[in-house]
GROMACS .gro file of C-alpha atoms in nm:
model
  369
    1UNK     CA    1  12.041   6.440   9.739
    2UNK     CA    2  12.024   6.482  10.092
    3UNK     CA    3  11.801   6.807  10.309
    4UNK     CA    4  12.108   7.026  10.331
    5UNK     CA    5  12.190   7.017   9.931
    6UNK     CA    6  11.810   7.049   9.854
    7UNK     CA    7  11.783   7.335  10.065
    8UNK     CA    8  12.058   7.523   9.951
    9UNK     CA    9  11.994   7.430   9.546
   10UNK     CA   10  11.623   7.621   9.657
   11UNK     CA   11  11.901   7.940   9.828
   12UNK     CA   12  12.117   7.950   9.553
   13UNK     CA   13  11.841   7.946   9.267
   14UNK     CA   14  11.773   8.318   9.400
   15UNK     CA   15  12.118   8.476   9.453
   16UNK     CA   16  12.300   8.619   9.190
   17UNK     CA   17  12.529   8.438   8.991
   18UNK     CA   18  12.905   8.603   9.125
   19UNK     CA   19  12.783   8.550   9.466
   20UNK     CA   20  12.605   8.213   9.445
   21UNK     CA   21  12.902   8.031   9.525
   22UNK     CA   22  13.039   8.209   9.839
   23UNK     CA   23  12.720   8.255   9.988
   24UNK     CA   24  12.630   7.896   9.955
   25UNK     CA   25  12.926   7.805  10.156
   26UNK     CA   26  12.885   8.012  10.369
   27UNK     CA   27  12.542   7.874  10.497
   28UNK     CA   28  12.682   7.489  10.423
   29UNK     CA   29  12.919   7.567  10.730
   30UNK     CA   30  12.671   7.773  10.955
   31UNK     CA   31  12.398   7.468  10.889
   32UNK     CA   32  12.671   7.149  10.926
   33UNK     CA   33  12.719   7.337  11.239
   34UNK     CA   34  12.369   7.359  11.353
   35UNK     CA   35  12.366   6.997  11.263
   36UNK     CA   36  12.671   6.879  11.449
   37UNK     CA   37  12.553   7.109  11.817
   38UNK     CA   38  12.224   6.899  11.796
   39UNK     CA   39  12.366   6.578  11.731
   40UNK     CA   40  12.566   6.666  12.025
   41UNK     CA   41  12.317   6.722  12.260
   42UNK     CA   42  12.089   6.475  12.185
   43UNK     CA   43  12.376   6.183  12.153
   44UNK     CA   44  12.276   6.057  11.805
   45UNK     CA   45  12.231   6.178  11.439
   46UNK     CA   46  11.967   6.385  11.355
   47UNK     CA   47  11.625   6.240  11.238
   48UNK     CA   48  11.526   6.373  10.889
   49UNK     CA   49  11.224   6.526  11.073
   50UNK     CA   50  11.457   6.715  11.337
   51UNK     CA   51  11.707   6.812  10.988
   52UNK     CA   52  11.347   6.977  10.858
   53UNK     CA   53  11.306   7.196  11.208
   54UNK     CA   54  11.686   7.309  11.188
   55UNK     CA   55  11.616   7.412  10.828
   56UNK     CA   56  11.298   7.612  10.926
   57UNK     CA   57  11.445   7.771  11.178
   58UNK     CA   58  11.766   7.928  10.930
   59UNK     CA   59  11.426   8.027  10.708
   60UNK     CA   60  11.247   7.992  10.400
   61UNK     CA   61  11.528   7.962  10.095
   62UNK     CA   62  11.328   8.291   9.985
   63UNK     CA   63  11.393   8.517  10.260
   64UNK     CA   64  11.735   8.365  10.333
   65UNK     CA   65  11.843   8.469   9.966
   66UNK     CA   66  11.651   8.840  10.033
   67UNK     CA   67  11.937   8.897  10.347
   68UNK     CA   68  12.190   8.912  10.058
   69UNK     CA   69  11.982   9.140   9.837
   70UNK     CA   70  12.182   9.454   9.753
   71UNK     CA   71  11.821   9.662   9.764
   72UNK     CA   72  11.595   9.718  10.034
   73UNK     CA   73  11.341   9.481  10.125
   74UNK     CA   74  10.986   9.641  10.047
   75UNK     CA   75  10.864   9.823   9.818
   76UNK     CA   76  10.741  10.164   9.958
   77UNK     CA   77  10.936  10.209  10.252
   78UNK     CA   78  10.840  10.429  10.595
   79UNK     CA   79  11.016  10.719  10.461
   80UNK     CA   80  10.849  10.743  10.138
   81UNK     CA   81  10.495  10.574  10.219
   82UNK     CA   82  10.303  10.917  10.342
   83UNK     CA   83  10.427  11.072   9.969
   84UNK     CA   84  10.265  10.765   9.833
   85UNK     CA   85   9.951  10.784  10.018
   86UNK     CA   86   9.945  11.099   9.938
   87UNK     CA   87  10.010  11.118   9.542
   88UNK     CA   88   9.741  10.786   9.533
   89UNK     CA   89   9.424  10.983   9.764
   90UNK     CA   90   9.528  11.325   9.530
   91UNK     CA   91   9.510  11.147   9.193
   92UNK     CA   92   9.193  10.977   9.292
   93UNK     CA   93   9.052  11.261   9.392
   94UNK     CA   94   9.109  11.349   9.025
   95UNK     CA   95   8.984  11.009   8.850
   96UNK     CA   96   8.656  11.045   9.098
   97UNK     CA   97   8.621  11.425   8.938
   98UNK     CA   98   8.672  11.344   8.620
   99UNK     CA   99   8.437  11.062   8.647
  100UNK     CA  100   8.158  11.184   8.803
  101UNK     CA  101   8.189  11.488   8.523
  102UNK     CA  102   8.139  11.254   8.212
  103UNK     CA  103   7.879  11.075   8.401
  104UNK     CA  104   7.692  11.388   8.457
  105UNK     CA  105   7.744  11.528   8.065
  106UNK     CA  106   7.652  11.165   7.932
  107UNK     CA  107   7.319  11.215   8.159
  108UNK     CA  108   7.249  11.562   8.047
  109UNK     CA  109   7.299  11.478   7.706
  110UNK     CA  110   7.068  11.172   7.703
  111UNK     CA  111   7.367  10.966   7.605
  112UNK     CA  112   7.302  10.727   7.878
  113UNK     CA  113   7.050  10.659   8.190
  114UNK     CA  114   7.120  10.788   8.542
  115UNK     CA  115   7.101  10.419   8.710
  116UNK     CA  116   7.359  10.297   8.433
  117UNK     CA  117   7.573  10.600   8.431
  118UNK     CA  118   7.640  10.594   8.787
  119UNK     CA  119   7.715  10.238   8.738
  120UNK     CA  120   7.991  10.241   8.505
  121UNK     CA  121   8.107  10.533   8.669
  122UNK     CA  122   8.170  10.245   8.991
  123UNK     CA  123   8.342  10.071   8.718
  124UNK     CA  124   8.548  10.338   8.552
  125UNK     CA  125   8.671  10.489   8.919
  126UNK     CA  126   8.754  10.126   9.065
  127UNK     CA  127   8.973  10.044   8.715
  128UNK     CA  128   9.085  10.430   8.718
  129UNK     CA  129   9.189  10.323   9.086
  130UNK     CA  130   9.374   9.985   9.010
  131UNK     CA  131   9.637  10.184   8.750
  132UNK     CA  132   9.641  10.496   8.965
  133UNK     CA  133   9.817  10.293   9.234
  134UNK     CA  134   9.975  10.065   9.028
  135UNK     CA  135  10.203  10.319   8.883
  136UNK     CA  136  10.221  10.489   9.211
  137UNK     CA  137  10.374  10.168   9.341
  138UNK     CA  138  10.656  10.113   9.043
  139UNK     CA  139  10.740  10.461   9.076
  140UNK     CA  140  10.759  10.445   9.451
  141UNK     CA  141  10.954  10.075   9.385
  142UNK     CA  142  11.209  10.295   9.143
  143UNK     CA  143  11.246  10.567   9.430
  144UNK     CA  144  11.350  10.348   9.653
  145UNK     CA  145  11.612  10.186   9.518
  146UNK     CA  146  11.809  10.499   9.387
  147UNK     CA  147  12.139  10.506   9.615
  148UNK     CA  148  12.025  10.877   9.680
  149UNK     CA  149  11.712  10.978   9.756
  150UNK     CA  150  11.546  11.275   9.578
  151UNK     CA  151  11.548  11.649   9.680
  152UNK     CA  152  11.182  11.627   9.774
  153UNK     CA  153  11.286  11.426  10.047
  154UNK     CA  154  11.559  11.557  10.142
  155UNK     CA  155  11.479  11.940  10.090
  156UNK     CA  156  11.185  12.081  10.149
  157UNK     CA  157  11.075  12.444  10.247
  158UNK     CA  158  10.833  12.492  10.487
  159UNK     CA  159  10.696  12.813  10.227
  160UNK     CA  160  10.571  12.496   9.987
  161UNK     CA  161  10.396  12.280  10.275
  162UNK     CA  162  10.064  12.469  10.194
  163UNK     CA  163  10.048  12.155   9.919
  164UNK     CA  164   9.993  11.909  10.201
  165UNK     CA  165   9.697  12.116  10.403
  166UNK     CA  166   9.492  11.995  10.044
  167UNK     CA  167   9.436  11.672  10.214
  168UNK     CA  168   9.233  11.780  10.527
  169UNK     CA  169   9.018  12.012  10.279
  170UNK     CA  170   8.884  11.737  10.032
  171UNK     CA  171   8.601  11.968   9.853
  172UNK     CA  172   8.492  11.985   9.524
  173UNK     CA  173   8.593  12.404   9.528
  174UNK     CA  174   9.008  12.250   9.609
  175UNK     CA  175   8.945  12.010   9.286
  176UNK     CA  176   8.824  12.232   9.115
  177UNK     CA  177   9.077  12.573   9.133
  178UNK     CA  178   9.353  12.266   9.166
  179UNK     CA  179   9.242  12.146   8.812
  180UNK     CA  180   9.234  12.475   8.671
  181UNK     CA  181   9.479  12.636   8.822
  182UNK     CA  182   9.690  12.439   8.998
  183UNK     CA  183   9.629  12.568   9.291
  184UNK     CA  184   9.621  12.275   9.568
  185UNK     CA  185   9.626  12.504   9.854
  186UNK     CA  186   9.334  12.502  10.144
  187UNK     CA  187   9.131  12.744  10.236
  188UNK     CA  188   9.223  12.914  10.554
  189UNK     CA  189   8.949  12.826  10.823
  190UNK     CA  190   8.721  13.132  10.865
  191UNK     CA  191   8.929  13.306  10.644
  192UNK     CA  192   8.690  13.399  10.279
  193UNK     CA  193   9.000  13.419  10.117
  194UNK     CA  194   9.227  13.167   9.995
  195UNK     CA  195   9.586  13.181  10.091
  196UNK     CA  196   9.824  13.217   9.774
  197UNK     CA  197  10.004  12.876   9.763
  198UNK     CA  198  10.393  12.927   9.642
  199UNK     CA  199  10.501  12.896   9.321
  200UNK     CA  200  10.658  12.566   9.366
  201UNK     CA  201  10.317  12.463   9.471
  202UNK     CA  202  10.113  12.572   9.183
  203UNK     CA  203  10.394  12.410   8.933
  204UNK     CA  204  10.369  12.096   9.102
  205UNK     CA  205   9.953  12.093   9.122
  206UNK     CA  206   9.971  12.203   8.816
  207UNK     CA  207  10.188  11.879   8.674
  208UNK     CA  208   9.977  11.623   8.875
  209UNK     CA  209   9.674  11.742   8.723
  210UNK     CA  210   9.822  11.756   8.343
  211UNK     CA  211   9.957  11.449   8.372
  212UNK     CA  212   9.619  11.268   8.494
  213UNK     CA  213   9.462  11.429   8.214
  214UNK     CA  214   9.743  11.313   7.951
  215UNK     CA  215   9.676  10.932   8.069
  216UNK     CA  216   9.287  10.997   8.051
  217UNK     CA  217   9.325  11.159   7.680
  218UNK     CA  218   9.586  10.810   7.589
  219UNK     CA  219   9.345  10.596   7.746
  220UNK     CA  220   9.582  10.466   8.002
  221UNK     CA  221   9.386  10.591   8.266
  222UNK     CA  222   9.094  10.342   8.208
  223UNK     CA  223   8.777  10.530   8.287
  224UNK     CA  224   8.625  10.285   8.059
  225UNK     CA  225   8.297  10.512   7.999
  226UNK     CA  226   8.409  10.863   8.001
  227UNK     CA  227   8.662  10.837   7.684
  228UNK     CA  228   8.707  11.207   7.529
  229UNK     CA  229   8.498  11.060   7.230
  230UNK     CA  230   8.195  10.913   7.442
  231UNK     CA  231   8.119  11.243   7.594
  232UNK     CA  232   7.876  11.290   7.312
  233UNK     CA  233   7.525  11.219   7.172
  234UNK     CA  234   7.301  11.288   6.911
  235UNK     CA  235   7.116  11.551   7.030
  236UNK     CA  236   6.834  11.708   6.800
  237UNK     CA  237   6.959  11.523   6.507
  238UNK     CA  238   7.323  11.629   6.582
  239UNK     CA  239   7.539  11.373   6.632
  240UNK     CA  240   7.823  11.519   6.864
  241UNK     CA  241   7.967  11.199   6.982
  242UNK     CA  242   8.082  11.172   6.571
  243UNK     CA  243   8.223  11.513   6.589
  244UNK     CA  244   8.402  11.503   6.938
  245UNK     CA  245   8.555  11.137   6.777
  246UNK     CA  246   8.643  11.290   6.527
  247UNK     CA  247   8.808  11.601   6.715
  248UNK     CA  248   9.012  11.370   6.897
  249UNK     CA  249   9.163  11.195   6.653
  250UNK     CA  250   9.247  11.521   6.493
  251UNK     CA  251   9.445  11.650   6.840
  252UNK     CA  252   9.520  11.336   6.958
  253UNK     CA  253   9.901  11.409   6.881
  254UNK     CA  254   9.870  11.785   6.939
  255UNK     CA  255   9.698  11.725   7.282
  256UNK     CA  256   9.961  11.456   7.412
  257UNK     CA  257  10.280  11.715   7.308
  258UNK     CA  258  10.098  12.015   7.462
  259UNK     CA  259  10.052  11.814   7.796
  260UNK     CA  260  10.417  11.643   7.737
  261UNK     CA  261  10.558  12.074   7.745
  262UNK     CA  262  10.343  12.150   7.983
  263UNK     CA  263  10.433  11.897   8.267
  264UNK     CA  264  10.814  11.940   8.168
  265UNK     CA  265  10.763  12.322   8.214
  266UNK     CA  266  10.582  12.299   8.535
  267UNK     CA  267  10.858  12.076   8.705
  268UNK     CA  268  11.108  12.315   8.585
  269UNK     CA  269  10.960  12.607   8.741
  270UNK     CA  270  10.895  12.394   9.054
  271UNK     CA  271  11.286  12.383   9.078
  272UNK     CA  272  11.332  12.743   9.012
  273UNK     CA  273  11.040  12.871   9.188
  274UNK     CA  274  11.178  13.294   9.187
  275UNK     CA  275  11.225  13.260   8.784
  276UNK     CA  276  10.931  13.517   8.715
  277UNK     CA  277  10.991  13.550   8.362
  278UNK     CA  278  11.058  13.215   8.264
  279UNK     CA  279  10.722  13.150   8.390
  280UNK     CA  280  10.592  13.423   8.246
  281UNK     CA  281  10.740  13.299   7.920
  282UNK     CA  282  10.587  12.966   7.922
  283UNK     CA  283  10.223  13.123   8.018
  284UNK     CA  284  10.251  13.350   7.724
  285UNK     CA  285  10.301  13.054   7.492
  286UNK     CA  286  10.072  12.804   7.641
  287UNK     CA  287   9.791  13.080   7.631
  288UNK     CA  288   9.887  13.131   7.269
  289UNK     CA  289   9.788  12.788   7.240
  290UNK     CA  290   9.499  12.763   7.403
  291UNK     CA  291   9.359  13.070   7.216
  292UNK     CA  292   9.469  12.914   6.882
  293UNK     CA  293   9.263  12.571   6.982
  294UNK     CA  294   8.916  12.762   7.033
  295UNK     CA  295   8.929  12.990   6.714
  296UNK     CA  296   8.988  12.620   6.590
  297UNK     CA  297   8.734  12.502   6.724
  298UNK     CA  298   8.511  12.778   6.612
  299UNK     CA  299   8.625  12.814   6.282
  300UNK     CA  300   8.749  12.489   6.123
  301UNK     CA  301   8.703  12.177   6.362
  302UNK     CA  302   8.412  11.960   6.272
  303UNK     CA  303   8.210  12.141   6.581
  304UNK     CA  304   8.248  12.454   6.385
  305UNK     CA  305   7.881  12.411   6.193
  306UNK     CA  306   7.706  12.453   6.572
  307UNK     CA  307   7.950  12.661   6.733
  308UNK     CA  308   8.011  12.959   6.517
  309UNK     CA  309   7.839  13.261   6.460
  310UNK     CA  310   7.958  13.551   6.169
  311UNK     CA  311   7.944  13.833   6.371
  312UNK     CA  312   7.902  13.976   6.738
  313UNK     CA  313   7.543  14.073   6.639
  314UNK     CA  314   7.455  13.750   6.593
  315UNK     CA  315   7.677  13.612   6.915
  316UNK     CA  316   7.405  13.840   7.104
  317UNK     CA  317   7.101  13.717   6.956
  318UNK     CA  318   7.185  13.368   7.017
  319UNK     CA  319   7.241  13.448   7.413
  320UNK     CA  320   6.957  13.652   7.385
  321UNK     CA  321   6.719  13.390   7.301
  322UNK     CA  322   6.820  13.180   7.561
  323UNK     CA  323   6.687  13.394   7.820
  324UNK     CA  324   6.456  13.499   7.676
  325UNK     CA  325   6.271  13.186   7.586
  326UNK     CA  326   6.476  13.017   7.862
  327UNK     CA  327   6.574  12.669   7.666
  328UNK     CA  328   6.900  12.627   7.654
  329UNK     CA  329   7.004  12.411   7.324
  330UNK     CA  330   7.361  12.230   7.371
  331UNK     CA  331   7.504  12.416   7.053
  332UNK     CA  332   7.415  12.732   7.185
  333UNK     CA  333   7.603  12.623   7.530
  334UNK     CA  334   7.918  12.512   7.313
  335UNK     CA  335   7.950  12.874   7.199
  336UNK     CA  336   7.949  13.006   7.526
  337UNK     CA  337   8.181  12.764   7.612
  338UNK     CA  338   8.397  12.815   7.357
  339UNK     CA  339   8.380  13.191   7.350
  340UNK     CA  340   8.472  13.213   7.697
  341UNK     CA  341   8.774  12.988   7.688
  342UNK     CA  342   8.881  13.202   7.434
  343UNK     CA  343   8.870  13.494   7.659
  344UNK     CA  344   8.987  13.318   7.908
  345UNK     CA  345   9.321  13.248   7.725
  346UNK     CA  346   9.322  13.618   7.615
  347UNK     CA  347   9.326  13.716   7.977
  348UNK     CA  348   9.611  13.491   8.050
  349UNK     CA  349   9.825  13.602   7.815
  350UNK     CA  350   9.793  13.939   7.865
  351UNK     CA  351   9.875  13.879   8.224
  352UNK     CA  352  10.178  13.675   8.169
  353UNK     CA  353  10.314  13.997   7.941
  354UNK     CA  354  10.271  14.199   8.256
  355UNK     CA  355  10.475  14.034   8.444
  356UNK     CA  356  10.743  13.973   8.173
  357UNK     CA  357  10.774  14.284   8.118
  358UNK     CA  358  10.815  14.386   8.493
  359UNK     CA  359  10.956  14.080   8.636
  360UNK     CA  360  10.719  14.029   8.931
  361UNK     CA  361  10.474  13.827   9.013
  362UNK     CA  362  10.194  13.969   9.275
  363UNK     CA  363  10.127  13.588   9.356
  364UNK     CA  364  10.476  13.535   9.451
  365UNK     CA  365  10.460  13.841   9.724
  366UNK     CA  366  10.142  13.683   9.849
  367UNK     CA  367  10.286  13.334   9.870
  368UNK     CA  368  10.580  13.506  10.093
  369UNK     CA  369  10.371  13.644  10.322
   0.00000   0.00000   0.00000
């Protein structure tokens, strides 16, 4: 087998197979070619050594065979590469929060030392880091190769670019109200209010930051040391670790199709950003839920023995005691905790009614403005 066949046999074993054969011959002719001008000028055949530098010079039988690709040739492309960058700093912005909170809880808790806590936090935000852009980069390799590019990049209002201001105003206040409430806008400088981001903005934060959580809750997001079940100790002979394992295996499935509704709702609402009651709909139901997950938690989830209290009277007395004697005891906390997401949820609710019942939304005027 002489240069020319080997070289091609190294082509063809990357094309597809209905093309192999014309593209093949078409490079046999444009290298013979090559061959014969050389011969030409020189006088003589070629020297297997002067073949070699002819074959270089057509290129490696790798990239040859990529010039007859149908797709394009990277895999995050100029266009798309500042969305990627983007998504990848936002989401592990996230990880790093969500981190550096079970790090903190396992400390305060006595589950773990400082020096060793920060240390698998390292650990947990480089692994949480590896997947983030992993992912990032299939989805981005998926993009790209659609024969039309998505609405994002081709439409875009400049009402919704309050989204992209986040990344100059990296603070733990923007991670914070963007976890909560999916609120990714910045701060206005010397402004001490916030500027309403748009609807399309909150639905989209508000996505981003349910679906890190839903890969954290799977375990697909690897933050190796800050599992839902490890942020727990036994604490004064109470062994909460046991009881928040055993709380997520009980909502494990409940959890995953709340977040599941939850992104699918807030990327429908992204793409019908004026829809005031459908939003209003969804918030009503969602704070349903949350409000039916705390009286489960205080009434029948295995936290239930340190959480609950009878009566109001009693609610009181607890709080009391804290400041009074000012130690603050972890069950005692948990009631708070609980009691206030409850309220929380209440409050929620009742303002999604409002504005299902009158069909505006004062954080869509502000968002206009």
């Amino acid at each position: 087998m002489d240069l020319i066949d080997r070289y091609l046999n190294a082509v063809a074993a990357q094309l597809p197979q209905s093309e192999r054969a014309d593209i093949i011959a078409e490079l046999r002719d444009m290298i013979l070619s090559r061959f014969e001008e050389k011969e030409e000028a020189l006088g003589r055949p070629l020297t297997e050594a002067e073949q070699e530098d002819i074959l270089r010079d057509v290129g490696h039988p790798l990239v040859v065979a990529a010039r007859y690709g149908s797709g394009p040739q990277h895999i995050v492309g100029p266009e798309l590469y500042p969305w990627w960058m983007f998504a990848v700093r936002a989401g592990l912005i996230a990880i790093v929060a969500i981190t550096v909170l079970g790090a903190i809880v396992r400390v305060v808790v006595g589950d773990v030392e400082a020096g060793r806590a920060i240390g698998q936090a390292f650990h947990s935000i480089f692994n949480g880091a590896i997947s983030l852009i992993g992912f990032a980069t299939v989805g981005a390799y998926i993009i790209e190769r659609q024969k039309e590019k998505p609405r994002f990049l081709r439409e875009w209002r400049v009402k919704d670019l309050g989204l992209f201001e986040f990344g100059g105003n990296l603070n733990a206040e923007a991670v914070s109200r963007g976890l909560s409430e999916g609120d990714w806008s910045a701060r206005p400088a010397g402004k001490g209010k916030a500027r309403a981001a748009s609807p399309t903005v909150r639905a989209l934060g508000s996505a981003v930051g349910w679906g890190v959580i839903l890969l954290w809750w799977v375990g697909w997001l690897p933050l190796t040391h800050t599992t839902p079940e490890d942020l727990g100790a036994v604490v004064h002979g109470v062994d909460f670790g046991r009881m928040l394992a055993e709380m997520h295996g009980l909502l494990y499935w409940p959890v995953i199709a709340f977040a599941l509704v939850r992104i699918a709702f807030d990327l429908t609402r992204a793409l019908h950003p004026k829809g005031v009651r459908f939003t209003a709909l969804g918030d009503v139901g969602f704070g349903l839920a949350e409000a039916a997950l705390f009286v489960w938690v205080w009434l029948y989830s295995p936290m239930s023995p340190v959480v609950f209290v009878p009566d109001v009277e009693s609610f009181l007395d607890r709080v009391r005691a804290m400041f009074e004697t000012g130690w603050w005891p972890l069950p005692s906390i948990l009631m708070l905790c609980v009691a206030f997401g409850f309220l929380i949820a209440v409050s929620k609710i009742v303002g999604a009614l409002g504005r299902l019942v009158t069909g505006r939304d004062r954080r869509l005027i502000d968002a206009s403005n």
